[in-house]
Amino acid sequence: MKISTKVEFGIMAIIDIAVYSQNGCSVTAPDIAKRHNISKKYLEQILPSLTSANLIRGQKGLNGGYVVARDLSKITFKDILNALDTRVLNDVYFDSRDKNDMMTELINDRLWSAMSSYLQNYAESITLAEIAEHYKQNEIIAQAKAV
């Protein structure tokens, strides 16, 4: 499976927003871009996908930016992936020329379908709250090592 930069940067952006938009503060696209070395222009093309899926929302005004639109524990990794690219969690299968080939059918049923199902279930079991907390813990450790 190959993950596009849109998906990669979108995941980074929503985790950043979840971590840094605490206590009513919002996070700007330039801040996210700077922290993660992402093109601001490219990031601004990705954020609407997360907004359309009601995962983040924009706030206008002097302290404008983005905040998470729902409770972090109610947003799953599956929600995030589907907002960014619905193909990531699609079923994987052999597209064989001979649809009646027993070997192809066996591989599709026993391997690819099972792997796709596992991936979907796994993505649904992880919440943005868990990912954000893990990131915060690693950030604290990295800062402590830097001192």
PDB file of N, CA, C and O in Angstrom, residues 55-103:
ATOM      1  N   LEU A  55     -14.390  17.105  10.398  1.00  0.00           N
ATOM      2  CA  LEU A  55     -13.368  16.705  11.362  1.00  0.00           C
ATOM      3  C   LEU A  55     -12.700  17.928  11.981  1.00  0.00           C
ATOM      4  O   LEU A  55     -12.318  17.897  13.150  1.00  0.00           O
ATOM      5  N   ILE A  56     -12.543  18.975  11.168  1.00  0.00           N
ATOM      6  CA  ILE A  56     -12.026  20.255  11.666  1.00  0.00           C
ATOM      7  C   ILE A  56     -12.958  21.356  11.180  1.00  0.00           C
ATOM      8  O   ILE A  56     -13.758  21.133  10.277  1.00  0.00           O
ATOM      9  N   ARG A  57     -12.828  22.514  11.798  1.00  0.00           N
ATOM     10  CA  ARG A  57     -13.597  23.664  11.307  1.00  0.00           C
ATOM     11  C   ARG A  57     -12.714  24.898  11.421  1.00  0.00           C
ATOM     12  O   ARG A  57     -11.867  25.005  12.295  1.00  0.00           O
ATOM     13  N   GLY A  58     -12.948  25.816  10.497  1.00  0.00           N
ATOM     14  CA  GLY A  58     -12.200  27.059  10.491  1.00  0.00           C
ATOM     15  C   GLY A  58     -12.869  28.094  11.383  1.00  0.00           C
ATOM     16  O   GLY A  58     -14.093  28.123  11.498  1.00  0.00           O
ATOM     17  N   GLN A  59     -12.044  28.912  12.028  1.00  0.00           N
ATOM     18  CA  GLN A  59     -12.545  30.020  12.823  1.00  0.00           C
ATOM     19  C   GLN A  59     -11.976  31.297  12.228  1.00  0.00           C
ATOM     20  O   GLN A  59     -10.777  31.397  12.000  1.00  0.00           O
ATOM     21  N   LYS A  60     -12.848  32.242  11.995  1.00  0.00           N
ATOM     22  CA  LYS A  60     -12.423  33.511  11.412  1.00  0.00           C
ATOM     23  C   LYS A  60     -12.093  34.498  12.523  1.00  0.00           C
ATOM     24  O   LYS A  60     -12.415  34.286  13.678  1.00  0.00           O
ATOM     25  N   GLY A  61     -11.458  35.562  12.135  1.00  0.00           N
ATOM     26  CA  GLY A  61     -11.180  36.627  13.084  1.00  0.00           C
ATOM     27  C   GLY A  61      -9.708  36.753  13.416  1.00  0.00           C
ATOM     28  O   GLY A  61      -8.854  36.094  12.823  1.00  0.00           O
ATOM     29  N   LEU A  62      -9.441  37.609  14.399  1.00  0.00           N
ATOM     30  CA  LEU A  62      -8.070  37.918  14.795  1.00  0.00           C
ATOM     31  C   LEU A  62      -7.293  36.672  15.201  1.00  0.00           C
ATOM     32  O   LEU A  62      -6.138  36.504  14.839  1.00  0.00           O
ATOM     33  N   ASN A  63      -7.914  35.803  15.948  1.00  0.00           N
ATOM     34  CA  ASN A  63      -7.265  34.565  16.383  1.00  0.00           C
ATOM     35  C   ASN A  63      -7.776  33.383  15.570  1.00  0.00           C
ATOM     36  O   ASN A  63      -7.950  32.288  16.090  1.00  0.00           O
ATOM     37  N   GLY A  64      -8.012  33.602  14.290  1.00  0.00           N
ATOM     38  CA  GLY A  64      -8.568  32.575  13.419  1.00  0.00           C
ATOM     39  C   GLY A  64      -7.599  31.453  13.132  1.00  0.00           C
ATOM     40  O   GLY A  64      -6.402  31.551  13.359  1.00  0.00           O
ATOM     41  N   GLY A  65      -8.154  30.390  12.645  1.00  0.00           N
ATOM     42  CA  GLY A  65      -7.379  29.199  12.317  1.00  0.00           C
ATOM     43  C   GLY A  65      -8.298  27.997  12.322  1.00  0.00           C
ATOM     44  O   GLY A  65      -9.484  28.113  12.033  1.00  0.00           O
ATOM     45  N   TYR A  66      -7.764  26.856  12.685  1.00  0.00           N
ATOM     46  CA  TYR A  66      -8.528  25.612  12.684  1.00  0.00           C
ATOM     47  C   TYR A  66      -8.580  25.000  14.074  1.00  0.00           C
ATOM     48  O   TYR A  66      -7.627  25.097  14.847  1.00  0.00           O
ATOM     49  N   VAL A  67      -9.713  24.363  14.359  1.00  0.00           N
ATOM     50  CA  VAL A  67      -9.894  23.580  15.581  1.00  0.00           C
ATOM     51  C   VAL A  67     -10.538  22.254  15.183  1.00  0.00           C
ATOM     52  O   VAL A  67     -11.131  22.143  14.106  1.00  0.00           O
ATOM     53  N   VAL A  68     -10.442  21.283  16.048  1.00  0.00           N
ATOM     54  CA  VAL A  68     -11.099  20.003  15.802  1.00  0.00           C
ATOM     55  C   VAL A  68     -12.593  20.206  16.027  1.00  0.00           C
ATOM     56  O   VAL A  68     -13.003  20.839  16.991  1.00  0.00           O
ATOM     57  N   ALA A  69     -13.402  19.687  15.127  1.00  0.00           N
ATOM     58  CA  ALA A  69     -14.837  19.950  15.135  1.00  0.00           C
ATOM     59  C   ALA A  69     -15.624  19.051  16.087  1.00  0.00           C
ATOM     60  O   ALA A  69     -16.743  19.384  16.448  1.00  0.00           O
ATOM     61  N   ARG A  70     -15.047  17.935  16.478  1.00  0.00           N
ATOM     62  CA  ARG A  70     -15.761  16.992  17.347  1.00  0.00           C
ATOM     63  C   ARG A  70     -14.839  16.518  18.457  1.00  0.00           C
ATOM     64  O   ARG A  70     -13.627  16.780  18.431  1.00  0.00           O
ATOM     65  N   ASP A  71     -15.397  15.811  19.385  1.00  0.00           N
ATOM     66  CA  ASP A  71     -14.624  15.208  20.465  1.00  0.00           C
ATOM     67  C   ASP A  71     -13.543  14.309  19.858  1.00  0.00           C
ATOM     68  O   ASP A  71     -13.847  13.474  18.989  1.00  0.00           O
ATOM     69  N   LEU A  72     -12.306  14.460  20.306  1.00  0.00           N
ATOM     70  CA  LEU A  72     -11.192  13.689  19.751  1.00  0.00           C
ATOM     71  C   LEU A  72     -11.410  12.177  19.872  1.00  0.00           C
ATOM     72  O   LEU A  72     -10.965  11.420  19.016  1.00  0.00           O
ATOM     73  N   SER A  73     -12.087  11.763  20.920  1.00  0.00           N
ATOM     74  CA  SER A  73     -12.308  10.331  21.119  1.00  0.00           C
ATOM     75  C   SER A  73     -13.396   9.778  20.203  1.00  0.00           C
ATOM     76  O   SER A  73     -13.581   8.567  20.121  1.00  0.00           O
ATOM     77  N   LYS A  74     -14.094  10.651  19.503  1.00  0.00           N
ATOM     78  CA  LYS A  74     -15.152  10.222  18.574  1.00  0.00           C
ATOM     79  C   LYS A  74     -14.678  10.212  17.116  1.00  0.00           C
ATOM     80  O   LYS A  74     -15.415   9.824  16.222  1.00  0.00           O
ATOM     81  N   ILE A  75     -13.464  10.670  16.887  1.00  0.00           N
ATOM     82  CA  ILE A  75     -12.896  10.678  15.532  1.00  0.00           C
ATOM     83  C   ILE A  75     -11.917   9.519  15.418  1.00  0.00           C
ATOM     84  O   ILE A  75     -10.953   9.435  16.173  1.00  0.00           O
ATOM     85  N   THR A  76     -12.184   8.618  14.475  1.00  0.00           N
ATOM     86  CA  THR A  76     -11.298   7.477  14.290  1.00  0.00           C
ATOM     87  C   THR A  76     -10.306   7.740  13.157  1.00  0.00           C
ATOM     88  O   THR A  76     -10.519   8.618  12.315  1.00  0.00           O
ATOM     89  N   PHE A  77      -9.268   6.950  13.164  1.00  0.00           N
ATOM     90  CA  PHE A  77      -8.278   7.017  12.093  1.00  0.00           C
ATOM     91  C   PHE A  77      -8.953   6.692  10.754  1.00  0.00           C
ATOM     92  O   PHE A  77      -8.615   7.257   9.722  1.00  0.00           O
ATOM     93  N   LYS A  78      -9.950   5.826  10.783  1.00  0.00           N
ATOM     94  CA  LYS A  78     -10.712   5.492   9.582  1.00  0.00           C
ATOM     95  C   LYS A  78     -11.436   6.726   9.049  1.00  0.00           C
ATOM     96  O   LYS A  78     -11.450   6.967   7.841  1.00  0.00           O
ATOM     97  N   ASP A  79     -12.031   7.532   9.952  1.00  0.00           N
ATOM     98  CA  ASP A  79     -12.690   8.773   9.533  1.00  0.00           C
ATOM     99  C   ASP A  79     -11.700   9.694   8.813  1.00  0.00           C
ATOM    100  O   ASP A  79     -12.026  10.296   7.791  1.00  0.00           O
ATOM    101  N   ILE A  80     -10.511   9.796   9.379  1.00  0.00           N
ATOM    102  CA  ILE A  80      -9.483  10.685   8.820  1.00  0.00           C
ATOM    103  C   ILE A  80      -9.052  10.187   7.439  1.00  0.00           C
ATOM    104  O   ILE A  80      -9.004  10.957   6.475  1.00  0.00           O
ATOM    105  N   LEU A  81      -8.743   8.899   7.343  1.00  0.00           N
ATOM    106  CA  LEU A  81      -8.316   8.335   6.059  1.00  0.00           C
ATOM    107  C   LEU A  81      -9.393   8.488   4.992  1.00  0.00           C
ATOM    108  O   LEU A  81      -9.104   8.871   3.859  1.00  0.00           O
ATOM    109  N   ASN A  82     -10.644   8.208   5.360  1.00  0.00           N
ATOM    110  CA  ASN A  82     -11.729   8.326   4.389  1.00  0.00           C
ATOM    111  C   ASN A  82     -11.953   9.766   3.946  1.00  0.00           C
ATOM    112  O   ASN A  82     -12.350  10.008   2.809  1.00  0.00           O
ATOM    113  N   ALA A  83     -11.704  10.724   4.834  1.00  0.00           N
ATOM    114  CA  ALA A  83     -11.845  12.135   4.469  1.00  0.00           C
ATOM    115  C   ALA A  83     -10.776  12.546   3.459  1.00  0.00           C
ATOM    116  O   ALA A  83     -11.028  13.371   2.576  1.00  0.00           O
ATOM    117  N   LEU A  84      -9.610  11.966   3.579  1.00  0.00           N
ATOM    118  CA  LEU A  84      -8.484  12.361   2.737  1.00  0.00           C
ATOM    119  C   LEU A  84      -8.409  11.585   1.422  1.00  0.00           C
ATOM    120  O   LEU A  84      -8.043  12.136   0.392  1.00  0.00           O
ATOM    121  N   ASP A  85      -8.748  10.292   1.466  1.00  0.00           N
ATOM    122  CA  ASP A  85      -8.709   9.467   0.251  1.00  0.00           C
ATOM    123  C   ASP A  85      -9.457   8.170   0.521  1.00  0.00           C
ATOM    124  O   ASP A  85      -8.938   7.285   1.214  1.00  0.00           O
ATOM    125  N   THR A  86     -10.641   8.049  -0.016  1.00  0.00           N
ATOM    126  CA  THR A  86     -11.484   6.876   0.247  1.00  0.00           C
ATOM    127  C   THR A  86     -10.870   5.579  -0.279  1.00  0.00           C
ATOM    128  O   THR A  86     -11.257   4.496   0.153  1.00  0.00           O
ATOM    129  N   ARG A  87      -9.904   5.679  -1.156  1.00  0.00           N
ATOM    130  CA  ARG A  87      -9.298   4.470  -1.733  1.00  0.00           C
ATOM    131  C   ARG A  87      -8.341   3.763  -0.780  1.00  0.00           C
ATOM    132  O   ARG A  87      -8.034   2.593  -0.975  1.00  0.00           O
ATOM    133  N   VAL A  88      -7.849   4.459   0.242  1.00  0.00           N
ATOM    134  CA  VAL A  88      -6.843   3.864   1.126  1.00  0.00           C
ATOM    135  C   VAL A  88      -7.361   2.595   1.797  1.00  0.00           C
ATOM    136  O   VAL A  88      -6.653   1.600   1.877  1.00  0.00           O
ATOM    137  N   LEU A  89      -8.588   2.607   2.258  1.00  0.00           N
ATOM    138  CA  LEU A  89      -9.130   1.452   2.969  1.00  0.00           C
ATOM    139  C   LEU A  89     -10.041   0.580   2.105  1.00  0.00           C
ATOM    140  O   LEU A  89     -10.711  -0.306   2.619  1.00  0.00           O
ATOM    141  N   ASN A  90     -10.043   0.818   0.800  1.00  0.00           N
ATOM    142  CA  ASN A  90     -10.847  -0.016  -0.099  1.00  0.00           C
ATOM    143  C   ASN A  90     -10.344  -1.449  -0.088  1.00  0.00           C
ATOM    144  O   ASN A  90      -9.190  -1.710   0.243  1.00  0.00           O
ATOM    145  N   ASP A  91     -11.205  -2.341  -0.501  1.00  0.00           N
ATOM    146  CA  ASP A  91     -10.795  -3.742  -0.607  1.00  0.00           C
ATOM    147  C   ASP A  91      -9.691  -3.885  -1.638  1.00  0.00           C
ATOM    148  O   ASP A  91      -9.699  -3.240  -2.681  1.00  0.00           O
ATOM    149  N   VAL A  92      -8.758  -4.764  -1.323  1.00  0.00           N
ATOM    150  CA  VAL A  92      -7.670  -5.090  -2.231  1.00  0.00           C
ATOM    151  C   VAL A  92      -7.992  -6.449  -2.844  1.00  0.00           C
ATOM    152  O   VAL A  92      -8.481  -7.336  -2.165  1.00  0.00           O
ATOM    153  N   TYR A  93      -7.742  -6.589  -4.119  1.00  0.00           N
ATOM    154  CA  TYR A  93      -8.006  -7.866  -4.759  1.00  0.00           C
ATOM    155  C   TYR A  93      -7.210  -7.968  -6.042  1.00  0.00           C
ATOM    156  O   TYR A  93      -6.749  -6.975  -6.583  1.00  0.00           O
ATOM    157  N   PHE A  94      -7.049  -9.206  -6.504  1.00  0.00           N
ATOM    158  CA  PHE A  94      -6.443  -9.446  -7.808  1.00  0.00           C
ATOM    159  C   PHE A  94      -7.485  -9.135  -8.869  1.00  0.00           C
ATOM    160  O   PHE A  94      -8.635  -9.547  -8.750  1.00  0.00           O
ATOM    161  N   ASP A  95      -7.103  -8.441  -9.891  1.00  0.00           N
ATOM    162  CA  ASP A  95      -8.005  -8.212 -11.012  1.00  0.00           C
ATOM    163  C   ASP A  95      -7.524  -9.108 -12.149  1.00  0.00           C
ATOM    164  O   ASP A  95      -6.810  -8.679 -13.039  1.00  0.00           O
ATOM    165  N   SER A  96      -7.905 -10.332 -12.066  1.00  0.00           N
ATOM    166  CA  SER A  96      -7.419 -11.340 -13.001  1.00  0.00           C
ATOM    167  C   SER A  96      -8.220 -11.327 -14.294  1.00  0.00           C
ATOM    168  O   SER A  96      -9.394 -10.987 -14.306  1.00  0.00           O
ATOM    169  N   ARG A  97      -7.571 -11.750 -15.362  1.00  0.00           N
ATOM    170  CA  ARG A  97      -8.258 -11.857 -16.645  1.00  0.00           C
ATOM    171  C   ARG A  97      -9.301 -12.969 -16.611  1.00  0.00           C
ATOM    172  O   ARG A  97     -10.357 -12.854 -17.187  1.00  0.00           O
ATOM    173  N   ASP A  98      -8.995 -14.029 -15.886  1.00  0.00           N
ATOM    174  CA  ASP A  98      -9.911 -15.172 -15.823  1.00  0.00           C
ATOM    175  C   ASP A  98     -10.643 -15.136 -14.485  1.00  0.00           C
ATOM    176  O   ASP A  98     -10.109 -15.526 -13.457  1.00  0.00           O
ATOM    177  N   LYS A  99     -11.865 -14.625 -14.494  1.00  0.00           N
ATOM    178  CA  LYS A  99     -12.643 -14.453 -13.265  1.00  0.00           C
ATOM    179  C   LYS A  99     -13.009 -15.785 -12.613  1.00  0.00           C
ATOM    180  O   LYS A  99     -13.378 -15.826 -11.458  1.00  0.00           O
ATOM    181  N   ASN A 100     -12.911 -16.876 -13.356  1.00  0.00           N
ATOM    182  CA  ASN A 100     -13.266 -18.187 -12.818  1.00  0.00           C
ATOM    183  C   ASN A 100     -12.047 -18.960 -12.326  1.00  0.00           C
ATOM    184  O   ASN A 100     -12.159 -20.127 -11.997  1.00  0.00           O
ATOM    185  N   ASP A 101     -10.915 -18.319 -12.278  1.00  0.00           N
ATOM    186  CA  ASP A 101      -9.685 -18.966 -11.844  1.00  0.00           C
ATOM    187  C   ASP A 101      -9.756 -19.240 -10.340  1.00  0.00           C
ATOM    188  O   ASP A 101      -9.903 -18.329  -9.528  1.00  0.00           O
ATOM    189  N   MET A 102      -9.650 -20.509  -9.967  1.00  0.00           N
ATOM    190  CA  MET A 102      -9.784 -20.916  -8.573  1.00  0.00           C
ATOM    191  C   MET A 102      -8.674 -20.325  -7.700  1.00  0.00           C
ATOM    192  O   MET A 102      -8.910 -19.914  -6.568  1.00  0.00           O
ATOM    193  N   MET A 103      -7.453 -20.253  -8.226  1.00  0.00           N
ATOM    194  CA  MET A 103      -6.329 -19.704  -7.465  1.00  0.00           C
ATOM    195  C   MET A 103      -6.571 -18.226  -7.148  1.00  0.00           C
ATOM    196  O   MET A 103      -6.383 -17.778  -6.024  1.00  0.00           O
TER     197      MET A 103
END
